[in-house]
mmCIF file of C-alpha atoms in Angstrom:
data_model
loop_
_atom_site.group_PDB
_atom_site.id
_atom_site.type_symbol
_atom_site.label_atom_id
_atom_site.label_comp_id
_atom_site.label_asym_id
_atom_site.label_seq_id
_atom_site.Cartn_x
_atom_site.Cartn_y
_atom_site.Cartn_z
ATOM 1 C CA UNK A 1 20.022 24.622 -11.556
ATOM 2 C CA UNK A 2 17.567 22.132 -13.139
ATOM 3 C CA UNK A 3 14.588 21.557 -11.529
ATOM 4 C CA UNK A 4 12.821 17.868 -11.529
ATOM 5 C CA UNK A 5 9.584 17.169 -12.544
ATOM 6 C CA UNK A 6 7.321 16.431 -9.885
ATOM 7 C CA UNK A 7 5.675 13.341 -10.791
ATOM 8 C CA UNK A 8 2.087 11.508 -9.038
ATOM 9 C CA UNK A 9 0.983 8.395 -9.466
ATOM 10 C CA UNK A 10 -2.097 7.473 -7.658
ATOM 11 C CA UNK A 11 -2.457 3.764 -7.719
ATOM 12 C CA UNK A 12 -0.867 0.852 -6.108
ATOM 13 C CA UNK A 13 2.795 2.241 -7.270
ATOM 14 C CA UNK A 14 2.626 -0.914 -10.375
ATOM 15 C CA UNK A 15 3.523 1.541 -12.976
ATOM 16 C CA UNK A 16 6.480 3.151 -10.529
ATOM 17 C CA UNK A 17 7.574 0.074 -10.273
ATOM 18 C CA UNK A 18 7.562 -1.124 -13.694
ATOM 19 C CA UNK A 19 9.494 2.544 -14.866
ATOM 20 C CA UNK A 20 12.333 0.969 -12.361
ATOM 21 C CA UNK A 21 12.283 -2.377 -13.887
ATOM 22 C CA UNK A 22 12.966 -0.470 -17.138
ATOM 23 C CA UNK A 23 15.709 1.371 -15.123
ATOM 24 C CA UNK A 24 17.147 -2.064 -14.151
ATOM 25 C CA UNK A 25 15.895 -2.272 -10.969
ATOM 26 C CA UNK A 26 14.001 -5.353 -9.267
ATOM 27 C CA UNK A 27 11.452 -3.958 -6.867
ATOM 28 C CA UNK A 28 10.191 -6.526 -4.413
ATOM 29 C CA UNK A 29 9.239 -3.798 -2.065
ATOM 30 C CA UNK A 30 8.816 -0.028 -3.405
ATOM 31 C CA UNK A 31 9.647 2.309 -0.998
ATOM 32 C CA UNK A 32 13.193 0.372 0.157
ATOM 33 C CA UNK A 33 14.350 -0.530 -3.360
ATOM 34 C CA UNK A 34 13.536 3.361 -4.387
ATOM 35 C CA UNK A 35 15.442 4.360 -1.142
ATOM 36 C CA UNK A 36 17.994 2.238 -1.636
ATOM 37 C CA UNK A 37 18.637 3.204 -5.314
ATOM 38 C CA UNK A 38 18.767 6.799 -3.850
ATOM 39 C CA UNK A 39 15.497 7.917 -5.039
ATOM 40 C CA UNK A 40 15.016 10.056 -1.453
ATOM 41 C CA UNK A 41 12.487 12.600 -2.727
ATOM 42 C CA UNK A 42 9.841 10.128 -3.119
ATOM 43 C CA UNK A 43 6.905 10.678 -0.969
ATOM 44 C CA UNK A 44 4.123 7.610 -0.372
ATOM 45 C CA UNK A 45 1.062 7.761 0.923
ATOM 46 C CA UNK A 46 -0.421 5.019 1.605
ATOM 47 C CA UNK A 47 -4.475 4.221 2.946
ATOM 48 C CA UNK A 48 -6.216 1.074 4.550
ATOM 49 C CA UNK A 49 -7.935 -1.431 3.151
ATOM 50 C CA UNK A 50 -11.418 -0.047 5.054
ATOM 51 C CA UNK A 51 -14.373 -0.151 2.302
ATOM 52 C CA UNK A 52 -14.622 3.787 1.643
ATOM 53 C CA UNK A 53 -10.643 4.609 2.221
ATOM 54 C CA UNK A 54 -9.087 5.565 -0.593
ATOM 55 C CA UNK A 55 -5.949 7.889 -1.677
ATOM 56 C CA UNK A 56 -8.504 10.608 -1.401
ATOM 57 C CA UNK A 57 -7.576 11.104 1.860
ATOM 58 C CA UNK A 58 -4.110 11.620 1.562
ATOM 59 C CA UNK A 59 -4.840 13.905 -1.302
ATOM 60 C CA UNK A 60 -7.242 16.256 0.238
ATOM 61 C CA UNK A 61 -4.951 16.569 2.829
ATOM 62 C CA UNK A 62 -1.883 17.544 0.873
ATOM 63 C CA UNK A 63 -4.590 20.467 -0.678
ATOM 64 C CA UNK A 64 -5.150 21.540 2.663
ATOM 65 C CA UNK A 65 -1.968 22.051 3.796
ATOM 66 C CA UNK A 66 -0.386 23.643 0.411
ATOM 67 C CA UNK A 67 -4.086 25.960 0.464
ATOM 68 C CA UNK A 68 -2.612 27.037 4.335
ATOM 69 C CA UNK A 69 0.759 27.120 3.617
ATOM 70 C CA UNK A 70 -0.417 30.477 1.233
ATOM 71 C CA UNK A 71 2.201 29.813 -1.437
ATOM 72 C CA UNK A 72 1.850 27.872 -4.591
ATOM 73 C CA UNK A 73 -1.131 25.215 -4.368
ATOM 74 C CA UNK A 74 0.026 23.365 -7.754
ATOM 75 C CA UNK A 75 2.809 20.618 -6.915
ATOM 76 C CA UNK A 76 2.342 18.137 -9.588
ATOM 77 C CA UNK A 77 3.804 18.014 -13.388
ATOM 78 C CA UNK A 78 2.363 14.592 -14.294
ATOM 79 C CA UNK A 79 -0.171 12.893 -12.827
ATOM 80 C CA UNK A 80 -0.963 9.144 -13.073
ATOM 81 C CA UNK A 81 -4.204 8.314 -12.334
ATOM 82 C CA UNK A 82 -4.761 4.702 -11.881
ATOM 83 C CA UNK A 83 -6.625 4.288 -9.134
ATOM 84 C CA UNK A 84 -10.006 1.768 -7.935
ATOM 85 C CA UNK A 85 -11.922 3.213 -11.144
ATOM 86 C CA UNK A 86 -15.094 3.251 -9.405
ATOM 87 C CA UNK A 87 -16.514 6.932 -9.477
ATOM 88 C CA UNK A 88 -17.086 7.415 -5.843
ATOM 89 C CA UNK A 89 -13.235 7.313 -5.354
ATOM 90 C CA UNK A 90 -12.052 8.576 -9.222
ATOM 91 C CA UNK A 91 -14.680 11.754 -9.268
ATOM 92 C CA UNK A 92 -12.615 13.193 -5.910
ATOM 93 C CA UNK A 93 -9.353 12.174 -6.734
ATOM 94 C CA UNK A 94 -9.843 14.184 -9.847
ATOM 95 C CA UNK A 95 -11.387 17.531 -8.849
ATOM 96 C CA UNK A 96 -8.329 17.306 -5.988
ATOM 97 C CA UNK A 97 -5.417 16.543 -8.448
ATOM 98 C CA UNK A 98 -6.933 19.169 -10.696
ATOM 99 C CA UNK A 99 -5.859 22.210 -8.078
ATOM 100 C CA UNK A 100 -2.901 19.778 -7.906
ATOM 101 C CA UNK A 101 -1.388 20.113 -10.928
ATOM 102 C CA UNK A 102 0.962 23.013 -11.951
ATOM 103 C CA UNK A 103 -0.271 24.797 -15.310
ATOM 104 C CA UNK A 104 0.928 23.237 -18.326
ATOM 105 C CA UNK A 105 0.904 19.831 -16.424
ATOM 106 C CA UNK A 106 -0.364 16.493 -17.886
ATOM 107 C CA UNK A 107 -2.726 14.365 -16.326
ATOM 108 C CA UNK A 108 -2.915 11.003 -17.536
ATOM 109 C CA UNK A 109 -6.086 8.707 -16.619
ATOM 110 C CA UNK A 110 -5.695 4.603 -16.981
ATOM 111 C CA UNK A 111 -8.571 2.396 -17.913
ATOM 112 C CA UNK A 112 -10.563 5.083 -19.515
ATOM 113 C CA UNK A 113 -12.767 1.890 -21.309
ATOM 114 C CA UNK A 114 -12.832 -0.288 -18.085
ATOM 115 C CA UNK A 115 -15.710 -1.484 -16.261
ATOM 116 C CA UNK A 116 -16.984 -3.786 -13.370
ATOM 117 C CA UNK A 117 -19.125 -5.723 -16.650
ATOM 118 C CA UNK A 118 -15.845 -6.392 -18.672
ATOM 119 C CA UNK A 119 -13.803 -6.608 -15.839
ATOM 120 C CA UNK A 120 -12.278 -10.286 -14.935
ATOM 121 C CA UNK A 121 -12.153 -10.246 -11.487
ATOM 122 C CA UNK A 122 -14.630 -7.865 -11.108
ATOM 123 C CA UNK A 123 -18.101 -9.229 -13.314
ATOM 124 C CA UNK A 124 -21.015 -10.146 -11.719
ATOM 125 C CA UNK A 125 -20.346 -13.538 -13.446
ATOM 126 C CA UNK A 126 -17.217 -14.030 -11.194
ATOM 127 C CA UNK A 127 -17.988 -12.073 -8.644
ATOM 128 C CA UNK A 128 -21.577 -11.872 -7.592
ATOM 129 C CA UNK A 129 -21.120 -9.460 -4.809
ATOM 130 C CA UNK A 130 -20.736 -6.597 -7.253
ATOM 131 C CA UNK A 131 -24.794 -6.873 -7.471
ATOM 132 C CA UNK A 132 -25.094 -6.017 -3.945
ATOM 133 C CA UNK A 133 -22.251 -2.776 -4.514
ATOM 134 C CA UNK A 134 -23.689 -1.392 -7.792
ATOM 135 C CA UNK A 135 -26.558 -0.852 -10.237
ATOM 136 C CA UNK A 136 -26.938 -2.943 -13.404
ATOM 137 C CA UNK A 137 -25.989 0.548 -15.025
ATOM 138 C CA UNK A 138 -22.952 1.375 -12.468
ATOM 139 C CA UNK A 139 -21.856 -1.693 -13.668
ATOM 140 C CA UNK A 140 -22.025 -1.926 -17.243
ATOM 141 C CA UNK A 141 -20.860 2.420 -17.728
ATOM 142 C CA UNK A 142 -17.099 2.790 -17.710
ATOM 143 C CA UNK A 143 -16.343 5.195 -14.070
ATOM 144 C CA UNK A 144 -13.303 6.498 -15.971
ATOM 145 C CA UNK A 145 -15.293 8.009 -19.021
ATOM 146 C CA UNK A 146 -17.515 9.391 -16.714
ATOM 147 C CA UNK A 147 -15.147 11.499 -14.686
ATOM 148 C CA UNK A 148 -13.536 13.090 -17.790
ATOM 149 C CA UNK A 149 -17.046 13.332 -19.666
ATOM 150 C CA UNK A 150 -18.183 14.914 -16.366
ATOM 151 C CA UNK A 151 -15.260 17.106 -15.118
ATOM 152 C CA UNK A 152 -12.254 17.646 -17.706
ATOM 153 C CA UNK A 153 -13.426 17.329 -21.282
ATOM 154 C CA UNK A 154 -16.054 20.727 -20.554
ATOM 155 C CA UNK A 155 -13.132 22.844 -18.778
ATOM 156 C CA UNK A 156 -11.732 25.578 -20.463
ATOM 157 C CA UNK A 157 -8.370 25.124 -18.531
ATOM 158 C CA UNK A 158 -7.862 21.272 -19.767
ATOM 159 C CA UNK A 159 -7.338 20.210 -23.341
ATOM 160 C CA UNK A 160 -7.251 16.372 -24.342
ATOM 161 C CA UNK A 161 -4.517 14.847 -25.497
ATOM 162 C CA UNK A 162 -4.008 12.866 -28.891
ATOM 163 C CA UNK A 163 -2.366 9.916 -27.329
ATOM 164 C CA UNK A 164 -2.650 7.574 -30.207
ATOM 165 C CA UNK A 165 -4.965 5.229 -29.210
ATOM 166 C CA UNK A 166 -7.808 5.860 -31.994
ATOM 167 C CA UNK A 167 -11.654 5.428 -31.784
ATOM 168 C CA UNK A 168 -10.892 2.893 -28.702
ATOM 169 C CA UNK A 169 -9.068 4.656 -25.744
ATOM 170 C CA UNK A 170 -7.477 2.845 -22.755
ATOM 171 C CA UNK A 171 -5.837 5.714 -21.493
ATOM 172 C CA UNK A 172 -6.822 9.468 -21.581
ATOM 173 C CA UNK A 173 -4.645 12.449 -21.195
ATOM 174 C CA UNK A 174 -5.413 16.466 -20.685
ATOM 175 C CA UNK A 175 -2.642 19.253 -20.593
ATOM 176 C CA UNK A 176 -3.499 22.244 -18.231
ATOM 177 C CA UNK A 177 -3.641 25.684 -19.738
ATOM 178 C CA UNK A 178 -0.565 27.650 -18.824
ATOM 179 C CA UNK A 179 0.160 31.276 -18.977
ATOM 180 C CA UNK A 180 0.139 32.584 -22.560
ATOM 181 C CA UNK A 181 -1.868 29.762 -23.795
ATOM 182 C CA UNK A 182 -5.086 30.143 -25.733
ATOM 183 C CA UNK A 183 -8.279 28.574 -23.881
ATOM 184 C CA UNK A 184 -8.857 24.684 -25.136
ATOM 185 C CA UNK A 185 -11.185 24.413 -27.408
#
């Protein structure tokens, strides 16, 4: 028997749904259109909209209960990380979906480059607000760089992927160590 991947993706599901556009399927609503095409082994988890909710939550949950269960902790073989890409919600997210992953598994951060300064919804320009949220520096340093600078690109277990994108990244991906494998460099 064949097992399936076990796939994450920690967002607002965009990137799920676009893989089932490429399927042919037309997603208005996620969860029904996945459910209706059969897709039963999907799992959501959703949070509010309350300022400091986020899908941390939900994750550090699903650690909990996988730590109690006393089995395997690792679940995921690809994770997507796409989430609010400010590092008060990215730095847990990733330390969580780090025990999260199985060995060998990819993880696969989105807007590695982004930041509140280049954003266009996000820049003080267009929205002042932001100056009340963040530092001038909070909001010119990309969150996303940050987190891996800070928590995958100095562990042993984790070794970046060459995803193509050259001397200006979008994306950044790291493959956990799995048995047999030689430390990352």
């Amino acid at each position: 028997m064949k097992l399936m991947p076990v796939l994450c993706e920690v967002g607002i599901g965009a990137t799920t749904s676009e893989i089932c556009r490429l399927l042919a399927s037309r997603l208005n609503d996620l969860k029904p259109e996945l459910d209706g095409l059969g897709f039963n082994n999907v799992v959501y988890h959703g949070n509010t909209q309350r300022k400091p909710d986020s899908c941390n939550w939900a994750l550090a949950q699903m650690l909990l209960t996988r730590r109690a269960a006393g089995g395997e902790v690792p679940l995921f073989d690809f994770v997507f990380l796409d989430g609010a890409h400010a590092f008060h919600h990215g730095a847990p997210a990733t330390l969580i979906l780090k025990e999260l992953l199985k060995p060998g598994g990819v993880i696969l951060f989105d807007d590695y480059d982004w930041s509140f300064a280049i954003s266009p919804t996000m820049n003080p320009a267009v929205f002042p607000a932001i100056l009340e949220a963040y530092s001038e520096e909070q909001i010119k340093t990309p969150h996303v760089r940050l987190i891996c600078d800070l928590f995958m690109d100095g562990d042993p277990e984790y070794r970046k992927l060459d995803i193509g994108y050259g001397p200006r990244e979008h994306r950044r991906a790291y493959r956990k160590r799995a048995p047999g494998d030689a430390a990352a460099a």
